[in-house]
Short mmCIF file of C-alpha atoms in Angstrom, two decimals:
data_model
loop_
_atom_site.label_atom_id
_atom_site.label_comp_id
_atom_site.label_asym_id
_atom_site.label_seq_id
_atom_site.Cartn_x
_atom_site.Cartn_y
_atom_site.Cartn_z
CA UNK A 496 136.89 77.17 153.36
CA UNK A 497 139.01 79.49 151.74
CA UNK A 498 138.77 83.01 150.32
CA UNK A 499 140.87 86.26 149.84
CA UNK A 500 141.60 88.24 153.63
CA UNK A 501 141.13 91.55 153.09
CA UNK A 502 144.81 92.94 153.15
CA UNK A 503 145.41 90.90 149.49
CA UNK A 504 144.77 92.60 145.90
CA UNK A 505 141.03 90.72 144.32
CA UNK A 506 142.26 89.54 141.14
CA UNK A 507 139.40 90.14 138.81
CA UNK A 508 139.28 88.16 135.48
CA UNK A 509 138.33 89.30 131.83
CA UNK A 510 138.21 89.03 128.16
CA UNK A 511 140.66 91.66 126.46
CA UNK A 512 138.08 93.16 124.20
CA UNK A 513 136.97 96.98 125.32
CA UNK A 514 132.81 95.69 126.34
CA UNK A 515 134.11 92.87 128.41
CA UNK A 516 136.76 95.82 130.24
CA UNK A 517 133.66 98.31 130.61
CA UNK A 518 131.77 94.98 131.90
CA UNK A 519 134.68 94.35 134.12
CA UNK A 520 135.61 97.98 135.01
CA UNK A 521 131.76 97.56 136.19
CA UNK A 522 130.96 95.71 138.30
CA UNK A 523 134.60 96.63 140.10
CA UNK A 524 133.29 100.47 140.28
CA UNK A 525 130.11 98.74 142.31
CA UNK A 526 132.32 96.89 145.19
CA UNK A 527 135.27 99.67 145.11
CA UNK A 528 131.62 101.54 147.16
CA UNK A 529 131.17 98.89 149.84
CA UNK A 530 134.35 98.30 149.75
CA UNK A 531 136.19 101.48 149.53
CA UNK A 532 139.83 99.40 151.45
CA UNK A 533 140.09 96.99 149.19
CA UNK A 534 142.80 97.08 145.74
CA UNK A 535 142.28 95.30 142.49
CA UNK A 536 143.82 94.34 139.56
CA UNK A 537 142.34 92.76 135.89
CA UNK A 538 143.96 90.32 134.99
CA UNK A 539 142.68 90.15 130.90
CA UNK A 540 142.83 87.16 128.73
CA UNK A 541 141.80 85.65 125.39
CA UNK A 542 139.33 82.93 125.14
CA UNK A 543 138.79 80.26 122.30
CA UNK A 544 135.87 82.65 121.48
CA UNK A 545 137.81 85.46 120.48
CA UNK A 546 141.29 83.14 118.83
CA UNK A 547 138.90 81.30 115.92
CA UNK A 548 137.05 84.35 114.64
CA UNK A 549 137.24 82.16 110.57
CA UNK A 550 134.08 79.14 111.52
CA UNK A 551 130.77 80.67 112.75
CA UNK A 552 130.55 79.78 116.35
CA UNK A 553 127.91 77.18 116.15
CA UNK A 554 130.62 75.54 114.11
CA UNK A 555 133.59 75.28 116.13
CA UNK A 556 132.37 72.22 118.46
CA UNK A 557 133.14 73.56 121.94
CA UNK A 558 131.77 74.60 124.11
CA UNK A 559 132.12 77.35 126.96
CA UNK A 560 134.09 79.38 123.85
CA UNK A 561 134.42 82.92 125.47
CA UNK A 562 134.30 81.30 129.40
CA UNK A 563 136.39 78.11 129.54
CA UNK A 564 139.67 80.24 129.44
CA UNK A 565 138.06 82.92 133.07
CA UNK A 566 137.89 79.54 134.66
CA UNK A 567 140.61 77.82 134.60
CA UNK A 568 142.40 80.55 135.61
CA UNK A 569 139.65 80.90 139.05
CA UNK A 570 139.84 77.11 138.96
CA UNK A 571 144.04 77.50 139.27
CA UNK A 572 144.14 80.02 141.54
CA UNK A 573 145.24 82.50 138.77
CA UNK A 574 142.07 84.75 140.01
CA UNK A 575 138.96 85.43 141.80
CA UNK A 576 136.47 86.62 140.50
CA UNK A 577 135.44 87.09 136.73
CA UNK A 578 132.64 88.48 134.97
CA UNK A 579 131.13 87.17 131.90
CA UNK A 580 128.74 88.34 129.40
CA UNK A 581 125.69 86.45 131.08
CA UNK A 582 124.64 84.68 128.31
CA UNK A 583 127.71 83.58 127.42
CA UNK A 584 127.73 81.17 129.83
CA UNK A 585 126.71 77.76 130.34
CA UNK A 586 123.78 76.78 132.35
CA UNK A 587 126.48 73.70 133.63
CA UNK A 588 129.12 75.05 134.92
CA UNK A 589 132.05 73.19 136.28
CA UNK A 590 132.44 71.59 139.14
CA UNK A 591 134.12 74.01 142.10
CA UNK A 592 132.18 76.95 139.78
CA UNK A 593 129.55 79.58 140.83
CA UNK A 594 127.58 82.58 139.37
CA UNK A 595 127.69 85.32 142.52
CA UNK A 596 126.56 87.82 141.74
CA UNK A 597 124.01 88.52 139.11
CA UNK A 598 123.48 92.75 137.84
CA UNK A 599 120.66 94.25 137.19
CA UNK A 600 120.27 93.37 134.05
CA UNK A 601 119.85 95.67 130.72
CA UNK A 602 117.27 95.93 128.12
CA UNK A 603 117.10 92.49 126.63
CA UNK A 604 116.31 93.73 122.86
CA UNK A 605 118.32 93.66 120.15
CA UNK A 606 118.65 96.68 118.32
CA UNK A 607 119.60 96.65 114.22
CA UNK A 608 122.39 98.93 113.18
CA UNK A 609 122.53 99.36 109.68
CA UNK A 610 125.61 101.44 107.35
CA UNK A 611 124.86 105.05 106.24
CA UNK A 612 123.40 104.26 103.38
CA UNK A 613 120.69 103.09 104.42
CA UNK A 614 120.10 105.07 107.80
CA UNK A 615 116.32 105.66 108.58
CA UNK A 616 115.52 102.16 107.42
CA UNK A 617 114.20 99.43 109.56
CA UNK A 618 114.57 95.16 108.65
CA UNK A 619 110.92 95.47 107.52
CA UNK A 620 111.91 98.40 105.27
CA UNK A 621 115.68 97.23 103.69
CA UNK A 622 115.84 96.97 99.98
CA UNK A 623 115.64 93.39 99.22
CA UNK A 624 118.41 91.21 98.70
CA UNK A 625 120.10 93.50 101.74
CA UNK A 626 122.34 92.08 103.58
CA UNK A 627 122.51 91.66 107.31
CA UNK A 628 125.41 90.73 109.83
CA UNK A 629 124.95 87.46 112.25
CA UNK A 630 126.70 85.85 114.44
CA UNK A 631 124.26 83.74 115.64
CA UNK A 632 121.79 81.31 114.98
CA UNK A 633 118.33 82.61 116.60
CA UNK A 634 118.38 86.07 114.50
CA UNK A 635 119.30 84.08 112.05
CA UNK A 636 116.31 81.78 112.49
CA UNK A 637 114.03 84.76 113.07
CA UNK A 638 114.97 87.23 110.54
CA UNK A 639 114.87 84.50 108.22
CA UNK A 640 111.19 83.35 108.80
CA UNK A 641 110.00 86.89 109.80
CA UNK A 642 111.72 89.39 106.91
CA UNK A 643 112.32 86.40 103.52
CA UNK A 644 113.56 89.53 101.38
CA UNK A 645 117.01 90.21 103.49
CA UNK A 646 119.74 87.87 102.66
CA UNK A 647 121.28 87.35 106.60
CA UNK A 648 125.58 86.78 106.39
CA UNK A 649 127.62 85.12 109.42
CA UNK A 650 130.07 87.94 111.01
CA UNK A 651 132.38 87.33 113.76
CA UNK A 652 134.98 89.28 116.39
CA UNK A 653 133.64 92.18 119.29
CA UNK A 654 131.79 94.56 118.67
CA UNK A 655 134.47 96.85 117.61
CA UNK A 656 135.85 94.79 114.39
CA UNK A 657 131.71 94.55 113.91
CA UNK A 658 131.06 97.87 113.76
CA UNK A 659 133.99 97.70 111.24
CA UNK A 660 133.44 95.16 109.13
CA UNK A 661 130.04 97.11 108.71
CA UNK A 662 131.18 100.29 107.71
CA UNK A 663 133.81 99.50 105.47
CA UNK A 664 134.00 101.31 102.12
CA UNK A 665 132.86 98.99 99.85
CA UNK A 666 130.96 97.08 102.82
CA UNK A 667 128.59 94.00 101.87
CA UNK A 668 126.30 94.77 105.00
CA UNK A 669 123.14 96.92 104.81
CA UNK A 670 123.03 96.68 108.50
CA UNK A 671 124.24 94.08 112.02
CA UNK A 672 121.58 93.29 114.34
CA UNK A 673 124.10 93.10 118.01
CA UNK A 674 122.75 93.35 122.09
CA UNK A 675 121.82 96.53 122.37
CA UNK A 676 123.38 96.57 125.43
CA UNK A 677 126.51 95.78 124.25
CA UNK A 678 125.78 99.11 122.62
CA UNK A 679 125.19 101.43 125.58
CA UNK A 680 127.48 100.12 127.87
CA UNK A 681 129.99 101.23 124.89
CA UNK A 682 128.02 104.31 124.86
CA UNK A 683 126.95 104.29 120.69
CA UNK A 684 123.48 103.95 121.47
CA UNK A 685 123.25 106.79 118.62
CA UNK A 686 124.28 103.94 116.08
CA UNK A 687 120.76 102.06 116.69
CA UNK A 688 118.25 102.34 114.10
CA UNK A 689 115.85 99.93 115.43
CA UNK A 690 114.96 98.71 118.66
CA UNK A 691 113.32 95.12 117.68
CA UNK A 692 111.29 94.04 120.24
CA UNK A 693 110.65 90.38 121.39
CA UNK A 694 107.35 90.20 119.05
CA UNK A 695 109.82 90.96 116.56
CA UNK A 696 112.71 88.82 117.14
CA UNK A 697 112.86 87.24 120.60
CA UNK A 698 117.04 87.67 122.95
CA UNK A 699 118.48 85.54 123.67
CA UNK A 700 119.43 83.36 127.26
CA UNK A 701 120.64 85.95 129.62
CA UNK A 702 121.11 88.67 126.91
CA UNK A 703 121.68 92.20 128.73
CA UNK A 704 123.13 90.69 132.29
CA UNK A 705 125.91 90.06 133.52
CA UNK A 706 127.48 87.62 135.65
CA UNK A 707 130.34 86.71 138.27
CA UNK A 708 131.67 84.08 138.81
CA UNK A 709 133.21 82.34 141.93
CA UNK A 710 134.33 79.26 143.24
CA UNK A 711 131.28 77.86 145.10
CA UNK A 712 133.27 77.62 148.92
CA UNK A 713 134.67 80.52 148.69
CA UNK A 714 132.74 82.31 151.79
CA UNK A 715 134.65 86.35 151.03
CA UNK A 716 133.90 86.90 147.59
CA UNK A 717 130.22 85.35 147.94
CA UNK A 718 129.22 87.59 150.63
CA UNK A 719 131.18 90.76 148.43
CA UNK A 720 129.00 90.16 145.73
CA UNK A 721 125.95 88.70 147.75
CA UNK A 722 125.87 92.51 147.49
CA UNK A 723 125.46 93.05 143.92
CA UNK A 724 122.34 91.17 143.13
CA UNK A 725 119.74 91.62 141.63
CA UNK A 726 116.42 89.61 142.85
CA UNK A 727 114.51 90.19 139.55
CA UNK A 728 116.72 89.75 136.99
CA UNK A 729 117.69 86.62 139.21
CA UNK A 730 114.56 85.53 139.18
CA UNK A 731 114.59 85.92 135.04
CA UNK A 732 117.23 84.59 134.88
CA UNK A 733 117.20 81.73 136.38
CA UNK A 734 114.07 81.10 134.53
CA UNK A 735 115.63 81.24 130.92
CA UNK A 736 118.87 79.05 131.88
CA UNK A 737 116.25 76.70 133.64
CA UNK A 738 114.31 76.02 130.50
CA UNK A 739 117.41 76.29 127.65
CA UNK A 740 119.73 73.47 130.86
CA UNK A 741 115.75 71.31 130.27
CA UNK A 742 116.64 70.98 126.06
CA UNK A 743 119.99 70.90 126.39
CA UNK A 744 120.71 73.77 124.15
CA UNK A 745 123.19 76.23 123.72
CA UNK A 746 124.66 78.48 120.53
CA UNK A 747 124.16 75.10 118.45
CA UNK A 748 119.78 75.77 118.26
CA UNK A 749 118.91 78.73 117.62
CA UNK A 750 116.65 78.52 120.92
CA UNK A 751 115.38 81.93 122.45
CA UNK A 752 112.97 83.91 125.10
CA UNK A 753 111.00 86.85 126.52
CA UNK A 754 110.80 87.08 130.25
CA UNK A 755 108.45 89.93 132.79
CA UNK A 756 107.35 89.86 136.26
CA UNK A 757 105.31 91.54 136.91
CA UNK A 758 103.23 92.31 140.29
CA UNK A 759 99.84 91.20 141.00
CA UNK A 760 96.88 94.05 141.96
CA UNK A 761 97.07 93.68 145.75
CA UNK A 762 99.39 91.37 146.18
CA UNK A 763 102.98 90.49 147.70
CA UNK A 764 103.17 88.07 145.31
CA UNK A 765 104.02 88.85 141.11
CA UNK A 766 103.35 86.71 138.31
CA UNK A 767 106.41 86.34 136.35
CA UNK A 768 106.09 84.60 133.19
CA UNK A 769 108.53 83.30 130.15
CA UNK A 770 108.30 83.34 126.76
CA UNK A 771 110.00 80.76 124.55
CA UNK A 772 110.74 79.07 121.38
CA UNK A 773 112.78 76.76 118.54
CA UNK A 774 113.55 77.10 115.02
CA UNK A 775 114.76 74.65 112.39
CA UNK A 776 117.68 76.86 111.08
CA UNK A 777 116.22 78.40 107.92
CA UNK A 778 113.05 79.38 110.03
CA UNK A 779 110.95 77.24 109.05
CA UNK A 780 109.70 75.36 111.33
CA UNK A 781 108.74 76.57 115.23
CA UNK A 782 107.96 76.01 118.35
CA UNK A 783 106.78 78.72 120.19
CA UNK A 784 105.06 78.51 123.72
CA UNK A 785 104.45 80.50 127.06
CA UNK A 786 103.61 79.47 130.98
CA UNK A 787 104.17 81.35 134.13
CA UNK A 788 103.99 81.18 138.09
CA UNK A 789 103.85 82.76 140.61
CA UNK A 790 106.75 83.95 142.81
CA UNK A 791 106.48 84.97 146.91
CA UNK A 792 108.63 87.68 147.50
CA UNK A 793 109.86 87.90 151.55
CA UNK A 794 109.21 92.91 151.60
CA UNK A 795 113.09 92.83 151.56
CA UNK A 796 113.53 92.14 148.05
CA UNK A 797 109.43 92.86 146.90
CA UNK A 798 110.56 97.05 147.62
CA UNK A 799 112.13 98.96 144.42
CA UNK A 800 115.21 99.65 147.35
CA UNK A 801 118.99 99.41 146.51
CA UNK A 802 119.05 95.90 148.97
CA UNK A 803 121.36 98.09 151.47
CA UNK A 804 124.15 97.67 148.45
CA UNK A 805 124.65 101.43 148.31
CA UNK A 806 124.95 101.16 145.36
CA UNK A 807 121.81 103.53 143.70
CA UNK A 808 118.80 100.64 142.90
CA UNK A 809 117.33 101.63 139.22
CA UNK A 810 113.24 102.13 138.94
CA UNK A 811 111.83 99.02 139.02
CA UNK A 812 110.70 97.42 135.86
CA UNK A 813 108.06 95.19 138.48
CA UNK A 814 104.70 96.10 136.98
CA UNK A 815 100.47 96.29 138.03
CA UNK A 816 98.80 93.46 136.26
CA UNK A 817 94.83 91.18 137.08
CA UNK A 818 95.27 88.09 138.62
CA UNK A 819 94.26 86.41 134.56
CA UNK A 820 96.60 88.19 132.58
CA UNK A 821 99.33 86.93 130.99
CA UNK A 822 102.01 88.94 129.82
CA UNK A 823 103.54 87.97 126.80
CA UNK A 824 105.45 91.43 126.26
CA UNK A 825 108.35 92.64 127.33
CA UNK A 826 108.99 95.65 129.06
CA UNK A 827 110.50 98.98 127.73
CA UNK A 828 112.81 101.09 128.51
CA UNK A 829 111.74 104.29 129.70
CA UNK A 830 114.23 107.33 131.35
CA UNK A 831 115.83 106.96 134.30
CA UNK A 832 112.94 109.47 137.05
CA UNK A 833 116.11 112.22 138.14
CA UNK A 834 117.35 111.05 140.84
CA UNK A 835 117.70 113.04 144.40
CA UNK A 836 120.58 114.49 145.60
CA UNK A 837 122.68 111.72 147.97
CA UNK A 838 123.19 114.24 151.14
CA UNK A 839 126.29 116.00 151.67
CA UNK A 840 128.37 113.39 154.60
CA UNK A 841 131.65 114.56 156.30
CA UNK A 842 134.18 111.87 154.55
CA UNK A 843 134.36 110.03 151.95
CA UNK A 844 137.71 108.09 150.75
CA UNK A 845 139.46 109.34 147.70
CA UNK A 846 139.49 106.39 144.90
CA UNK A 847 142.11 104.36 144.29
CA UNK A 848 143.08 104.52 148.38
CA UNK A 849 143.35 101.73 150.63
CA UNK A 850 143.34 103.52 154.10
CA UNK A 851 144.09 107.24 153.94
CA UNK A 852 140.85 109.47 153.76
CA UNK A 853 141.41 113.09 152.05
CA UNK A 854 139.36 116.19 151.95
CA UNK A 855 138.17 117.22 148.99
CA UNK A 856 137.34 121.25 148.67
CA UNK A 857 135.80 123.53 145.60
CA UNK A 858 139.60 124.08 145.26
CA UNK A 859 140.36 121.17 143.65
CA UNK A 860 137.31 121.18 141.70
CA UNK A 861 137.59 124.53 139.91
CA UNK A 862 141.52 123.52 139.28
CA UNK A 863 140.09 120.43 137.43
CA UNK A 864 136.63 121.36 136.02
CA UNK A 865 136.09 125.36 136.54
CA UNK A 866 133.96 127.27 135.64
CA UNK A 867 130.88 124.03 134.97
CA UNK A 868 131.76 123.49 137.66
CA UNK A 869 129.94 125.72 139.28
CA UNK A 870 126.50 124.86 137.77
CA UNK A 871 126.39 121.73 140.23
CA UNK A 872 123.94 121.55 142.91
CA UNK A 873 126.09 121.97 145.77
CA UNK A 874 129.04 125.11 144.06
CA UNK A 875 126.96 127.27 145.60
CA UNK A 876 127.55 125.40 149.52
CA UNK A 877 131.05 124.40 148.45
CA UNK A 878 131.48 127.99 147.64
CA UNK A 879 130.60 129.29 150.97
CA UNK A 880 132.64 127.55 152.75
CA UNK A 881 135.39 127.96 151.14
CA UNK A 882 135.12 131.74 152.01
CA UNK A 883 134.68 130.87 155.98
CA UNK A 884 130.93 131.29 155.23
CA UNK A 885 129.54 127.88 155.56
CA UNK A 886 129.45 124.86 157.68
CA UNK A 887 132.98 122.85 156.97
CA UNK A 888 131.00 119.50 156.39
CA UNK A 889 130.27 121.45 153.19
CA UNK A 890 132.79 121.54 151.22
CA UNK A 891 132.94 117.74 150.75
CA UNK A 892 130.30 117.00 148.00
CA UNK A 893 129.71 113.56 147.94
CA UNK A 894 131.19 112.26 144.04
CA UNK A 895 134.63 112.36 145.57
CA UNK A 896 133.78 109.24 146.46
CA UNK A 897 133.72 108.50 142.54
CA UNK A 898 134.73 104.52 141.99
CA UNK A 899 138.16 102.88 140.40
CA UNK A 900 137.91 102.47 136.94
CA UNK A 901 139.17 104.84 133.62
CA UNK A 902 135.20 104.49 133.08
CA UNK A 903 133.32 107.61 134.32
CA UNK A 904 130.29 105.46 136.64
CA UNK A 905 130.17 107.70 140.04
CA UNK A 906 127.63 109.50 141.80
CA UNK A 907 127.61 113.15 140.86
CA UNK A 908 123.73 114.92 140.74
CA UNK A 909 124.69 116.98 138.21
CA UNK A 910 126.41 114.51 135.34
CA UNK A 911 125.28 111.16 133.59
CA UNK A 912 126.96 108.45 135.61
CA UNK A 913 128.46 106.77 132.78
CA UNK A 914 130.29 108.82 131.09
CA UNK A 915 133.10 107.24 129.01
CA UNK A 916 136.75 108.69 129.21
CA UNK A 917 137.38 109.64 125.38
CA UNK A 918 140.59 108.26 124.49
CA UNK A 919 142.95 111.30 122.61
CA UNK A 920 146.48 110.87 121.34
CA UNK A 921 148.32 112.48 123.57
CA UNK A 922 146.72 111.75 126.69
CA UNK A 923 144.88 108.35 126.24
CA UNK A 924 142.06 110.36 127.92
CA UNK A 925 139.47 113.46 127.85
CA UNK A 926 137.59 113.74 130.71
CA UNK A 927 133.40 113.27 130.24
CA UNK A 928 133.29 116.77 131.59
CA UNK A 929 134.67 119.71 130.93
CA UNK A 930 135.94 117.65 127.74
CA UNK A 931 139.77 118.89 128.79
CA UNK A 932 142.63 116.61 127.81
CA UNK A 933 144.44 115.45 130.73
CA UNK A 934 147.13 116.87 130.54
CA UNK A 935 149.07 119.80 132.94
CA UNK A 936 151.33 122.35 131.84
CA UNK A 937 154.32 119.59 131.08
CA UNK A 938 152.58 117.80 129.02
CA UNK A 939 153.01 114.91 131.65
CA UNK A 940 149.31 113.23 132.92
CA UNK A 941 146.83 114.27 135.55
CA UNK A 942 144.62 111.43 135.56
CA UNK A 943 146.06 111.29 139.22
CA UNK A 944 145.35 114.59 140.24
CA UNK A 945 141.83 114.23 138.96
CA UNK A 946 139.23 113.07 142.29
CA UNK A 947 137.13 111.44 139.51
CA UNK A 948 138.98 109.36 138.46
CA UNK A 949 141.36 106.10 139.90
CA UNK A 950 142.94 102.94 138.19
CA UNK A 951 143.68 99.44 138.71
CA UNK A 952 145.85 98.36 136.93
CA UNK A 953 145.07 95.88 134.38
CA UNK A 954 147.78 93.26 133.46
CA UNK A 955 147.80 90.39 130.02
CA UNK A 956 147.44 87.11 132.64
CA UNK A 957 150.58 84.90 132.86
CA UNK A 958 148.74 81.45 133.09
CA UNK A 959 152.37 79.37 133.40
CA UNK A 960 152.59 80.82 137.01
CA UNK A 961 152.99 78.35 138.93
CA UNK A 962 150.46 78.88 141.53
CA UNK A 963 148.83 77.05 144.63
CA UNK A 964 145.00 75.48 143.57
CA UNK A 965 142.88 76.39 145.61
CA UNK A 966 140.97 73.54 147.10
CA UNK A 967 137.57 73.42 145.49
CA UNK A 968 134.41 71.62 146.42
CA UNK A 969 131.46 69.99 144.25
CA UNK A 970 128.24 72.33 146.04
CA UNK A 971 126.16 71.35 141.83
CA UNK A 972 123.43 70.23 144.68
CA UNK A 973 123.21 73.62 146.32
CA UNK A 974 122.94 75.94 142.92
CA UNK A 975 120.75 76.51 140.99
CA UNK A 976 121.58 76.47 136.97
CA UNK A 977 125.00 77.15 138.58
CA UNK A 978 123.66 80.18 140.30
CA UNK A 979 124.63 80.28 144.11
CA UNK A 980 121.16 80.66 146.25
CA UNK A 981 122.28 84.11 149.09
CA UNK A 982 121.13 83.33 152.27
CA UNK A 983 118.93 86.51 152.50
CA UNK A 984 117.61 85.42 149.20
CA UNK A 985 114.06 82.61 149.31
CA UNK A 986 115.05 80.03 148.53
CA UNK A 987 110.73 79.25 147.83
CA UNK A 988 111.05 81.73 144.75
CA UNK A 989 114.33 80.75 143.08
CA UNK A 990 112.72 76.81 143.44
CA UNK A 991 109.58 77.85 141.51
CA UNK A 992 111.92 79.87 138.59
CA UNK A 993 113.96 77.15 138.04
CA UNK A 994 110.15 74.22 137.63
CA UNK A 995 109.16 77.48 135.54
CA UNK A 996 111.82 76.72 132.18
CA UNK A 997 111.16 73.16 133.68
CA UNK A 998 107.99 73.03 132.64
CA UNK A 999 107.81 74.78 129.56
CA UNK A 1000 111.55 73.28 128.30
CA UNK A 1001 108.79 69.95 128.48
CA UNK A 1002 105.09 71.15 126.95
CA UNK A 1003 108.21 71.89 123.46
CA UNK A 1004 110.51 69.07 124.13
CA UNK A 1005 106.73 67.37 124.11
CA UNK A 1006 105.64 69.56 120.83
CA UNK A 1007 108.82 67.94 119.07
CA UNK A 1008 111.56 71.13 119.34
CA UNK A 1009 113.64 68.52 120.37
CA UNK A 1010 113.83 66.94 116.43
CA UNK A 1011 114.15 70.51 115.79
CA UNK A 1012 116.68 70.98 117.51
CA UNK A 1013 118.70 67.56 116.76
CA UNK A 1014 118.16 68.67 113.66
CA UNK A 1015 119.62 71.95 113.60
CA UNK A 1016 122.47 70.06 114.52
CA UNK A 1017 122.77 67.81 111.53
CA UNK A 1018 122.93 69.76 110.04
CA UNK A 1019 125.54 72.62 111.17
CA UNK A 1020 127.74 69.53 111.26
CA UNK A 1021 127.46 68.94 107.78
CA UNK A 1022 128.80 72.49 106.85
CA UNK A 1023 131.52 71.91 109.55
#
């Protein structure tokens, strides 16, 4: 058995892009709430997919374009776990690796972002000949099939780079198609001009979900990560990955899915449905089908609760359906219901502290946020306490346990829990609450004084450092498309999900899916 001891810093691997760091810090933020005594370091690195930008992804001709370098660091003991966008993770992992956690999925749909002069248009209403950028064969094939009036052009780079190319003066792009989840995590929802329904463009396997990969025999890390798992998302992801793995696809062929998990009327069971499709590169040939099965869940996973992990769960997207209804459209994202203010507790850890406990009262909050903090539902109770008129315990706001990271992701009942701290030329950070630049009278950064902020150390990964490589074990026979089945998860449910994906893939294969995929791959190679 391997594992990190509790008095040791946990090293987390991440790509260097802004989105990758936001996602990594979000995972650390969740873990910080559960394990406030643990310290984290983020080790950043570039991957093949980040370094080779002059070729389309399929033409590079390698698997694991965005994951191999991270997995090498994991294998060599350089990091303890790594955070991925799940759609980047191959369906077969290297020996000794496992997906230790799959967090609740963001909306998996694609989104259209337009150049300023085309704002207000949609894919259907853009002028003939408009150029749409995407690096995805899946999107290219579906766009060619449904919108032949558009010209699809390859565009590479991270989100910032692609949006820069779109907005550049004289840009040839009328718009680009991206995963909506990435735009949401970057705080760029206002750039979305059209949310594209799966009835128009099916999404990628795993799109919208975050995966945490670790060594398959690291019991300490696996136990820590188990509390982050969202069971509904795990089921959907597993059936999608099983479908793709059976087809043998990846970024080298246009393959896409849409999944739903819906509760049956008057039953503890749920109906899991998946649509899957394969296209030729020009989109003219399409092989599509859907299939479903019942998934039995125990009461813990059936309920819309936080699974005891301390991280508030979003409203369940599981809906009621009749036994005979086969859902073929995805659930639509709906605004979260307003959360009830958490109870005031008498002791909380100051973020970033290892063992110390610091009580944060009204005075400290007012020093940072001034009059704006009085709008908080807790302010009246805290003022009374400061004036000696109330219970001293009321002087403790639960938001003092805000998580690690320069991304604002706390539990304050007043403000949004996923606001980003915007960079400024003076200090690099601006408070998301007051809008003030985080400097004191001497123009020195005061981020370390803010009760809402604590930063994980971010450093470049050094692959040349000599380390003792941990012992790895081949546990692949106990994994489900690379996903670790934690002890509190009904194994039968995972087995049903895996079989459903295989069954749908075999049906598409019987209709000629492999021939279509082979032709697509040959066409790509001939152009490389």
